[in-house]
mmCIF file with all atom_site columns, C-alpha atoms in Angstrom:
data_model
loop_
_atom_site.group_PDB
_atom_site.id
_atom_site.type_symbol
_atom_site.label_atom_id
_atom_site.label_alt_id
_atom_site.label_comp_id
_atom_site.label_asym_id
_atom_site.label_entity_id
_atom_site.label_seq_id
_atom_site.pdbx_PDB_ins_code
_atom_site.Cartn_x
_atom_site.Cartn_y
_atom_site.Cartn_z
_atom_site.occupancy
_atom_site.B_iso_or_equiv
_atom_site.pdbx_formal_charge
_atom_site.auth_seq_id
_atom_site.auth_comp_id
_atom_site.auth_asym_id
_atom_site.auth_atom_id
_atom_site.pdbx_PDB_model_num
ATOM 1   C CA . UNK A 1 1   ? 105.570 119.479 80.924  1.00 0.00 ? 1   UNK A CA 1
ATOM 2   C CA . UNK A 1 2   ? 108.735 117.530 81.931  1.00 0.00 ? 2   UNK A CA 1
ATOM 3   C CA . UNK A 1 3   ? 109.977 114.216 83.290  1.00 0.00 ? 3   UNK A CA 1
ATOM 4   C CA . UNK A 1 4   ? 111.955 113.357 86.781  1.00 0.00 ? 4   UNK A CA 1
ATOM 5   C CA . UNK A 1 5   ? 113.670 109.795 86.874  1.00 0.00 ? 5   UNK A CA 1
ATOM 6   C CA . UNK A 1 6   ? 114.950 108.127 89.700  1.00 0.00 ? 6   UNK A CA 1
ATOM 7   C CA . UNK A 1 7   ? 116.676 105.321 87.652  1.00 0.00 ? 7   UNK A CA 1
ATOM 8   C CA . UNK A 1 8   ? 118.177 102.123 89.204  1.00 0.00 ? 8   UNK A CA 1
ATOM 9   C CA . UNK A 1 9   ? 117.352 102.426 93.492  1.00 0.00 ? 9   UNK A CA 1
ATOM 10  C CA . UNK A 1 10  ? 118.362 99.586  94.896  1.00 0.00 ? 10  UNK A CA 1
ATOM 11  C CA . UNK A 1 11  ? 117.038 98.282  97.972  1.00 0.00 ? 11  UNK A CA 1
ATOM 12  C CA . UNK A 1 12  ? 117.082 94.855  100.358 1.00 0.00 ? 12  UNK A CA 1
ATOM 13  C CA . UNK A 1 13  ? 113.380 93.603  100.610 1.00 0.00 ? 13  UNK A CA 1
ATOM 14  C CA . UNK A 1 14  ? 111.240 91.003  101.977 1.00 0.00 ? 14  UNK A CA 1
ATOM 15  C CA . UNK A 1 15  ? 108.693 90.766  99.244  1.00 0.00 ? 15  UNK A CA 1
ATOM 16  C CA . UNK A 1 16  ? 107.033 87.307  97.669  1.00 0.00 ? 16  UNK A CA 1
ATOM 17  C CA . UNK A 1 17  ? 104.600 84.692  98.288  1.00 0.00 ? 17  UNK A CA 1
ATOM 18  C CA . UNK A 1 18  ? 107.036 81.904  99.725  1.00 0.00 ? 18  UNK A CA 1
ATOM 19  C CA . UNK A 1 19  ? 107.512 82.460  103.597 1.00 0.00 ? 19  UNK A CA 1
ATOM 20  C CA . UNK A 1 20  ? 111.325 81.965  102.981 1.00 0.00 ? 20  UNK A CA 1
ATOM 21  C CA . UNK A 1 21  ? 111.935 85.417  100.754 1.00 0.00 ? 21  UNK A CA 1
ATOM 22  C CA . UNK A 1 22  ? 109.924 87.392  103.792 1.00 0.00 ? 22  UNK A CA 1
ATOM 23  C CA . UNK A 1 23  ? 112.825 85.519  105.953 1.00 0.00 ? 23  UNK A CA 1
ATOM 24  C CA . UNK A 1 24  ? 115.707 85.927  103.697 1.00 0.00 ? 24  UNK A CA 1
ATOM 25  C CA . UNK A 1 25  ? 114.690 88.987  101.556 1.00 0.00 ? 25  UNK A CA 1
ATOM 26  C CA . UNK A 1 26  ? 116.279 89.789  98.291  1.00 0.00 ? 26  UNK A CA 1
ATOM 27  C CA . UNK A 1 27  ? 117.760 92.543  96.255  1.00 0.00 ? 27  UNK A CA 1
ATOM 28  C CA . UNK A 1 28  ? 115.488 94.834  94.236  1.00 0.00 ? 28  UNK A CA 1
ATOM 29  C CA . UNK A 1 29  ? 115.675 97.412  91.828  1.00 0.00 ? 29  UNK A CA 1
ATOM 30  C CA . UNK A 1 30  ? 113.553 100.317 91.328  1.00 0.00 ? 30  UNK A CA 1
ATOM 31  C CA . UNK A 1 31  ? 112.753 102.684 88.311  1.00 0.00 ? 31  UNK A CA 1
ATOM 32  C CA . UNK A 1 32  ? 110.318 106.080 89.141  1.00 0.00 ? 32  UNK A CA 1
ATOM 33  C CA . UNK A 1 33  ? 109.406 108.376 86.513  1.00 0.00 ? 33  UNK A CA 1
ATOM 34  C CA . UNK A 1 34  ? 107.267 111.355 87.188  1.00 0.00 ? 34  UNK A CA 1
ATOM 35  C CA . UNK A 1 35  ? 105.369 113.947 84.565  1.00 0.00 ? 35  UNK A CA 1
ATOM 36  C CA . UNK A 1 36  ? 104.895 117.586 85.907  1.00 0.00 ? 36  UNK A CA 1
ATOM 37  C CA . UNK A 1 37  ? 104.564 120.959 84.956  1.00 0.00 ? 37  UNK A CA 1
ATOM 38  C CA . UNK A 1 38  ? 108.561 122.096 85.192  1.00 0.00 ? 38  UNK A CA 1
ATOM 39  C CA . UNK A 1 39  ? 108.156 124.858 83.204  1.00 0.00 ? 39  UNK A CA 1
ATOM 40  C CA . UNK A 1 40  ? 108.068 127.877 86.551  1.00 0.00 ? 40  UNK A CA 1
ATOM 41  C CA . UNK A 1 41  ? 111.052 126.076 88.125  1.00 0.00 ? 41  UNK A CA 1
ATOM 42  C CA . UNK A 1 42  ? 113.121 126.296 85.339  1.00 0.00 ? 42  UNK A CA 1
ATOM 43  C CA . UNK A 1 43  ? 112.504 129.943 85.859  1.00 0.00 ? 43  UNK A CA 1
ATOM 44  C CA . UNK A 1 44  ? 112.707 130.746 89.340  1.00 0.00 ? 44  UNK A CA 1
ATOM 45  C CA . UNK A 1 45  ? 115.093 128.197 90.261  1.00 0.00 ? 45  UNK A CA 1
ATOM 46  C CA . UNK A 1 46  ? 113.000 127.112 93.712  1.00 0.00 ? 46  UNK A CA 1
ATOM 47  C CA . UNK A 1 47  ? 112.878 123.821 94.837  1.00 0.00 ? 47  UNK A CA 1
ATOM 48  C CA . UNK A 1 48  ? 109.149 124.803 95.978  1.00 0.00 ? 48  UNK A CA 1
ATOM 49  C CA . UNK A 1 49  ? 108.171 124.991 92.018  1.00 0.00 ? 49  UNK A CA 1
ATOM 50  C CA . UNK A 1 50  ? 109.429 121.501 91.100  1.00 0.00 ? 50  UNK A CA 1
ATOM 51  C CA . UNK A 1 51  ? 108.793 117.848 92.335  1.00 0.00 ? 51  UNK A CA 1
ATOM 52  C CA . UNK A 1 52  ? 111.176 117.508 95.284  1.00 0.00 ? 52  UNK A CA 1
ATOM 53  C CA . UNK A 1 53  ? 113.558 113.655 94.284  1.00 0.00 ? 53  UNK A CA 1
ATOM 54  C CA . UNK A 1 54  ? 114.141 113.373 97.977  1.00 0.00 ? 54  UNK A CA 1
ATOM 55  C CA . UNK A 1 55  ? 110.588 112.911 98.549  1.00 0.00 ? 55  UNK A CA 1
ATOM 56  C CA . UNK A 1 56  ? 110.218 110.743 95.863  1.00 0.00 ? 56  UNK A CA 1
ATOM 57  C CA . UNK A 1 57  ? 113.482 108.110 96.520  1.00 0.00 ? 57  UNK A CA 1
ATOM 58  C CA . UNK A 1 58  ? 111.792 108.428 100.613 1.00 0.00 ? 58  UNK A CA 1
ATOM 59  C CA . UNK A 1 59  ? 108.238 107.567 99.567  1.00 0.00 ? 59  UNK A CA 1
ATOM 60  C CA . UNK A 1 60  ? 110.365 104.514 97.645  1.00 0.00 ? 60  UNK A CA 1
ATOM 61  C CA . UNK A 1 61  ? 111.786 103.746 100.154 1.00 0.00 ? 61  UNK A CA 1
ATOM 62  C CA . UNK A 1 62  ? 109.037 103.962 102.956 1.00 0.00 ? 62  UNK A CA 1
ATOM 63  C CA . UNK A 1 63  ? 106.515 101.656 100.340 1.00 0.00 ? 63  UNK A CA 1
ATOM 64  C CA . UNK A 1 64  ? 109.489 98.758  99.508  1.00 0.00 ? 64  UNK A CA 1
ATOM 65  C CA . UNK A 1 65  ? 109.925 98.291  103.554 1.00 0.00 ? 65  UNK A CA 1
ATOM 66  C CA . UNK A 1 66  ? 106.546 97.190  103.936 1.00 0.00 ? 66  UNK A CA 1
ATOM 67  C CA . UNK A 1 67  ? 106.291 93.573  102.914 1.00 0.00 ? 67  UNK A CA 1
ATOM 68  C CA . UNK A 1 68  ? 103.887 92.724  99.752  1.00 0.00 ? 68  UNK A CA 1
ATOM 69  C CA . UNK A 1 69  ? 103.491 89.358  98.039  1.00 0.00 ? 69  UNK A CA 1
ATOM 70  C CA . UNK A 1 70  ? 103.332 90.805  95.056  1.00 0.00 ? 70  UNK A CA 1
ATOM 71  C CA . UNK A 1 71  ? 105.529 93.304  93.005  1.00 0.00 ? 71  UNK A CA 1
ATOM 72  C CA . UNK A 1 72  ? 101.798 94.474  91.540  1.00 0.00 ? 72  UNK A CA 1
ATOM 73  C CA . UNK A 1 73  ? 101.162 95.789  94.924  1.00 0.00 ? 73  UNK A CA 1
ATOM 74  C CA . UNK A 1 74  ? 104.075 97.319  95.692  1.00 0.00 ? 74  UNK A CA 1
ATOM 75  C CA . UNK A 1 75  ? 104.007 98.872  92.673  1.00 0.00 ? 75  UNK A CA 1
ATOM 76  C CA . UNK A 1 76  ? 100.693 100.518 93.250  1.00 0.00 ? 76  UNK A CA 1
ATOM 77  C CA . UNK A 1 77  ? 101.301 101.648 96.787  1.00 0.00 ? 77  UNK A CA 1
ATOM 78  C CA . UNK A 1 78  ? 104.170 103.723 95.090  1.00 0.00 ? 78  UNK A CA 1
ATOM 79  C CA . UNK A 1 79  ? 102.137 105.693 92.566  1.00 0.00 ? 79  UNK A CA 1
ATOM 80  C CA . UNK A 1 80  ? 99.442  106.027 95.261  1.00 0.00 ? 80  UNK A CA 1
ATOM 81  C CA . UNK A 1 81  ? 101.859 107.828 97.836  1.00 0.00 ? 81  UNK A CA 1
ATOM 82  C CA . UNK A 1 82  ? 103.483 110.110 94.970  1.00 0.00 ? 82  UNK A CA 1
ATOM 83  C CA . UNK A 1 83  ? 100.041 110.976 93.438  1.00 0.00 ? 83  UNK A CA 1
ATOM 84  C CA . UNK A 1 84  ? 98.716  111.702 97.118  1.00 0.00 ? 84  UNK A CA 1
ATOM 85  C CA . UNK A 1 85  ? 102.450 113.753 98.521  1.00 0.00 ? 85  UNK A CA 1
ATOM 86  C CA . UNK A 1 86  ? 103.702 114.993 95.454  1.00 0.00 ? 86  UNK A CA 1
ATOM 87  C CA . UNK A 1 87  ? 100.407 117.617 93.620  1.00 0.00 ? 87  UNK A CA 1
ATOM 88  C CA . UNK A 1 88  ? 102.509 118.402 91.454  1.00 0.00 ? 88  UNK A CA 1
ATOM 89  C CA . UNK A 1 89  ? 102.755 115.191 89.327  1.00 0.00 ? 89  UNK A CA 1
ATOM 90  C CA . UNK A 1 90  ? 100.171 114.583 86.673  1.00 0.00 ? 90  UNK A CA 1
ATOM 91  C CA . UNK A 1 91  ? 101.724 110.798 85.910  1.00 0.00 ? 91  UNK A CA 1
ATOM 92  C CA . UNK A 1 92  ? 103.726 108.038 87.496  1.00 0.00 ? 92  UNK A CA 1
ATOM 93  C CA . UNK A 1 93  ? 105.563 105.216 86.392  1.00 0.00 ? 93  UNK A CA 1
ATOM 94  C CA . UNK A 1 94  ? 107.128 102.884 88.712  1.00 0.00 ? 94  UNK A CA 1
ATOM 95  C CA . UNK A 1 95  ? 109.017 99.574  87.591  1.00 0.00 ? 95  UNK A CA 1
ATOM 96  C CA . UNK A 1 96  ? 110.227 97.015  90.260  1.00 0.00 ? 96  UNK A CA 1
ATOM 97  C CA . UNK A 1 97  ? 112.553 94.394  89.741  1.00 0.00 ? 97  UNK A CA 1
ATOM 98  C CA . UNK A 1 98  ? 113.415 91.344  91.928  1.00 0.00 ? 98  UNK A CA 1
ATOM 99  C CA . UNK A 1 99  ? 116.900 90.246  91.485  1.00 0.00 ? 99  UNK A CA 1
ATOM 100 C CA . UNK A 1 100 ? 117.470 86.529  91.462  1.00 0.00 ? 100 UNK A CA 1
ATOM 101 C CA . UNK A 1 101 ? 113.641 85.454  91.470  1.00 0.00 ? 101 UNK A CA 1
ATOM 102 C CA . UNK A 1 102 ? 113.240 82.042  93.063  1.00 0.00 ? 102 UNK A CA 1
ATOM 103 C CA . UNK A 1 103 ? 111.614 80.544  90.213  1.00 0.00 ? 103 UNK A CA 1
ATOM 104 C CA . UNK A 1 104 ? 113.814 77.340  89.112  1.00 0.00 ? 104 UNK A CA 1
ATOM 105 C CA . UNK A 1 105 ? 115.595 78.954  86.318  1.00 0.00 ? 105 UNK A CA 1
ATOM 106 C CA . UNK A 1 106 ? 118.313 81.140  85.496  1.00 0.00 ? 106 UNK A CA 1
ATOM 107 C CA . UNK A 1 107 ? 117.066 84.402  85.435  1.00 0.00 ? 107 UNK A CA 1
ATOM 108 C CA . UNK A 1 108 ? 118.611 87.556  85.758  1.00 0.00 ? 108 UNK A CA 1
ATOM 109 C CA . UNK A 1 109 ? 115.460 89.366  87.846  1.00 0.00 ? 109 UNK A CA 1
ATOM 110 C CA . UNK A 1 110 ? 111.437 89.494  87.332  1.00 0.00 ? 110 UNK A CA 1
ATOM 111 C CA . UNK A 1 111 ? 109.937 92.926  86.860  1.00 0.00 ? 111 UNK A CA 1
ATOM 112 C CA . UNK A 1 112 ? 106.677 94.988  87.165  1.00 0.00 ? 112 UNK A CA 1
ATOM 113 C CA . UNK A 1 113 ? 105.844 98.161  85.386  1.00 0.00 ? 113 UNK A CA 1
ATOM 114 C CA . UNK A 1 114 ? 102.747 100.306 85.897  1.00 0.00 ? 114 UNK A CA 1
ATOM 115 C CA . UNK A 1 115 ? 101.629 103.654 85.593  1.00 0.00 ? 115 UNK A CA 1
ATOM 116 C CA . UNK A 1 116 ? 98.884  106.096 86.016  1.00 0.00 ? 116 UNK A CA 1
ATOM 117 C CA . UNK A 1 117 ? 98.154  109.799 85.558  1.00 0.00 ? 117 UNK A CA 1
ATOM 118 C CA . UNK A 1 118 ? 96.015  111.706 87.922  1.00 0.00 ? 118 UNK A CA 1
#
């Protein structure tokens, strides 16, 4: 077993439940960390034995354009589309982060974390 991380994707979104952020967007961060068996690619050196990252920063990005009011959803629409494109992975963990939240204070960004195994 072995871990891939996409750490730190950043991406312009139109998530949230006030009409004004699907107008205006905002930036966002994401965190994706897959579980797999890595143990044959380390041998055979073949991208076709190991979980491909392109796939994984595209299904990212392909889930983030598609506006959500909440982070929850997004969140779960990204371990969804890994579980179902990538067989390989036995567990996902997804984190995204809204930068400058419009929630009356001074804070840095708002995050969600989930994950699930197959």
């Amino acid at each position: 077993m072995g871990s891939i991380r996409l750490k730190n994707i950043k991406i312009y979104a139109f998530h949230g439940c006030l009409v004004e952020e699907g107008q205006i967007g905002s930036d966002y961060l994401v965190n994706l960390k897959v579980k797999a068996n890595l143990k044959n690619a380390s041998k055979t050196d073949a991208l076709v034995d190991t979980v491909d990252y392109v796939l994984l920063q595209n299904i990212v990005r392909q889930e983030m354009a598609v506006r959500a009011k909440l982070l929850e959803h997004v969140a779960k629409r990204i371990i969804d589309s890994v579980l179902l494109q990538a067989e390989m992975v036995n567990e996902v963990k997804v984190s995204v982060a809204k930068k400058n939240p419009p929630i009356g204070g001074d804070v840095a960004e708002v995050s969600v974390t989930m994950k699930e195994k197959r």
